[in-house]
Structures are given as C-alpha cells and as structure tokens.
Amino acid sequence: MQRKKHSAEFKAKIALEALKNLRTINEIASEAQVHPTQAGASKYPYLLRGKVITAPNQVWSTDITYIPLPHGYLYLVAVIDWYSRYVLSWELSNTMDVQFCMSALEKALGIDTLKYEFALTPQTQVVIAANAGASDDFTDTINPYFDGDGASGSISAFGNRPSIYYTVGGVGVGIRHKFSDSTELSLGYLANDGQTPAAGSGLFGGGYGAIAQLTFKTGENSKVGVTYTRTMNAEFGTGSNNANVNASGLSGMSNNFGLQGSFQLSPEFALGGWAGYTQNQAAGGDRQIWNWAITAAAPDLGGKGNLAGFLVGQEPRVASSSDGTTDTKAGLHIEGFYQFKVSDSLSITPGIIYLTAPNQEEGRGSAVIGALRTTFTF
C-alpha cells in the first residue's frame, strides 16, 4: 500500500481543526462540502490563508513522522507553536493508535507554572503558587551561572541547583524579605498535590515541603546561603534510587540541611558549591543522605555572552540506613559545558557528563553522557 503524501497546507488545516475541536478528516470535509477533484484524491480548504501570525499561541500545528529502527518504526507526534517554533509537547509510540496523539495534545493544553506575585512592602515580596510552584520562585538558589532552569547553564538537573531546592514544590505560598542590602530571608510552604481534593492530598493532607533560608551577600557578586527544608513524601529528583522516595517506595518525614555559596573572584571567573545532608525518618527505617558539589564558571570566555562551566560532585546517596538500603558506592558526577552565544536569540551548548558509579552502585561500569542543547530566545 502506498503512503499518501499531503501538502503542508493540508497538514496545517487538519492540525488546526484537530486542536480546535478534535474533529476527524471526514467531518471536516463534509462540513466544508469538499468534492473529489480526481479519482482517489480530495481537495481541502486552507483555513490559514491570508492570516498573519504575529504572536505565540495564535496558531499551533501538529504532525506525525516516523523513525526507522532495525526491526520496525517509532512514531513521533509533536505540537508546535507556529510563531516561536517552540515544541509544546511530543510523544513517541510504536503503534499508530490515537492515544499517544491525545497525550501530546493534553500535555500541550495543560497548565505549567501558575503563580501571582506582589510586593507586600518595598522589602517584602509574596508569591502565591496555584500550580507547579517551586522553591526558586522565592528563594535564591545561589548558583548563578549554572541555574538556568534547563535553558542555560548546566546541562543536568543535579548541576542546575543544589538538590535541597528540589524537595519543595507544588501549590502554596512563599515570602522573600530583605532585612538589608546584604541579608535576605526566604520562607515558603508548598504542597505536592495541593490542587487535589482527594484523601491523602490537598494543602495539608498529603506530601509537602517547607523551606527557610538566610542569604548573606558577602561581596559585589558573592553570596552564601544557609537552608533548611522539612518535607513529607518529597524527593530530590536526582541521585540514587535509594535516595528518592518514589523510586524506592520509602515515604515519611525528612529534615534537609544545606549550605551553598558562590564567589566571583574576578569578572572572568567564579567559584561555587554546596553541601547537603538529609535525615529521612519513615516506618520502614531511617536514612542519612549526603550530596555535594564544587563548581567553576568562566563567563564571557571566548566572546561576550559565552559561558564555560565545570562541576564535580556527588549526587544524593544513602550513606547509612537502618533498613539495608545504603548505597554501595560513592560515585562522582563530573560535568563540563560550553555555552556559545550565536546571536541575541540563539545559543548552542555542547556538554558532557561522566558518572563514575551510576546509581551509586558497586559493580556498575562508569557512564559517559554527551549532550547538545540549542536555546532560542524570543
């Protein structure tokens, strides 16, 4: 059976209708009173003809392509914003059923971060998070050259910011108060499933994270932070399986302590790092979890707007436990990247990560991970 080839106009038409009303091709053709122009072929109207696309979210499109494999195909569907060319969502499937297309559409239509910020006083900022709030919405992560939320800086979640900040996220409120130009206090409470009214969820009935941090400015571009978070059923999202609640099945209360700093030694060079300790208490046993890192950054290396970064550290690992889940090896995370600014709206970042003991596990070989990130800014 031959594969029919359709024009870009046809695909845009079907994509637009699918995103608007989830109608089938037959329904679209019937409503538009389309008639065959020749045997086995039909002509479909192009709804975007003459329309000028001037802003994001004015027009989305979707398409399916296939990826050949040695023994078959994978099918890739993506939803893309026409103006920005931003990929809103994508899914892979080894079948051509409708479910993976619906999943991509639902992800594209879903709400990510929804928050409201206002100044309570000139020195106090308040953040109310209704969905997907995070500790960095109201807390300085003190990792300036590495923390870019994935769009810039480090190419890994571990290098992006100290692991303690990942333990607080969801729905709630945060406050950032400046005592002076050199001292700042951050406080916050976020519930993991605060938007869910079911038992074991909600603002106070399920998992949560509460954070307190004092930040001290020690120089023009240098800071030190002391952080404490108390969490229920929260995890780091980085590190070994044993160190993360959802991966290991361990729940319970955790007390997390962090010390982090960043020091601009010169306009061309900065050193930083952090150390974190967690005491997890649960019915199945207690765990002591450690993580640390040392970072070095060279801004504007090789040109204005460029950035070279290097990190060596240890992702969260269970150093000791009472339930036999102690990690068997203290592996290192070694990372380097170079962010090259091509233009004001485009940067390219090649990077490499070397893990000496993946999952902090004895007997597992080392791993090398290469990455190439392209960031478009509009």
XYZ file of N, CA and C in Angstrom, residues 111-116 127-134 137 170-173 190-191 193-196 203:
78
model
N -1.645 23.240 32.052
C -1.091 24.431 32.685
C 0.209 24.072 33.392
N 1.259 24.835 33.132
C 2.516 24.630 33.845
C 2.493 25.544 35.072
N 3.461 26.380 35.239
C 3.507 27.250 36.415
C 2.413 28.317 36.353
N 1.645 28.400 37.426
C 0.614 29.425 37.556
C 0.796 30.076 38.923
N 1.223 31.336 38.920
C 1.521 31.996 40.190
C 1.190 33.480 40.108
N 1.053 34.086 41.286
C 0.783 35.519 41.399
C 1.792 36.119 42.374
N 4.771 35.425 46.897
C 4.455 34.606 45.727
C 3.396 33.589 46.132
N 2.276 33.585 45.410
C 1.231 32.583 45.622
C 1.219 31.672 44.403
N 1.509 30.396 44.614
C 1.588 29.420 43.519
C 0.327 28.575 43.489
N -0.405 28.633 42.374
C -1.621 27.835 42.209
C -1.346 26.532 41.492
N -0.188 26.433 40.818
C 0.171 25.186 40.138
C 1.664 25.208 39.808
N 2.322 24.074 40.044
C 3.731 23.885 39.665
C 4.656 24.954 40.232
N 4.398 25.376 41.454
C 5.314 26.297 42.109
C 6.608 25.597 42.487
N 7.665 26.363 42.674
C 8.969 25.796 43.029
C 9.666 26.726 44.004
N 11.111 30.107 43.010
C 10.220 31.233 42.732
C 10.387 32.339 43.764
N 5.090 22.628 44.319
C 3.658 22.354 44.276
C 2.827 23.613 44.417
N 1.840 23.563 45.306
C 0.880 24.650 45.494
C 1.053 25.245 46.886
N 1.132 26.569 46.974
C 1.289 27.189 48.289
C 1.721 28.632 48.188
N 2.512 29.060 49.154
C 2.898 30.460 49.237
C 4.360 30.581 49.657
N 4.904 24.651 50.233
C 4.284 24.170 49.014
C 3.844 22.725 49.207
N 2.586 22.429 48.846
C 2.032 21.078 48.958
C 2.194 20.357 47.627
N 0.502 17.923 46.159
C -0.752 17.767 45.419
C -1.822 18.681 46.010
N -1.466 19.932 46.189
C -2.384 20.869 46.818
C -3.638 21.140 46.019
N -3.599 20.896 44.703
C -4.764 21.137 43.865
C -5.719 19.948 43.830
N -5.369 18.840 44.519
C -6.180 17.624 44.502
C -6.955 17.499 45.811
N -3.834 20.721 50.468
C -2.806 21.610 51.008
C -2.145 21.068 52.269
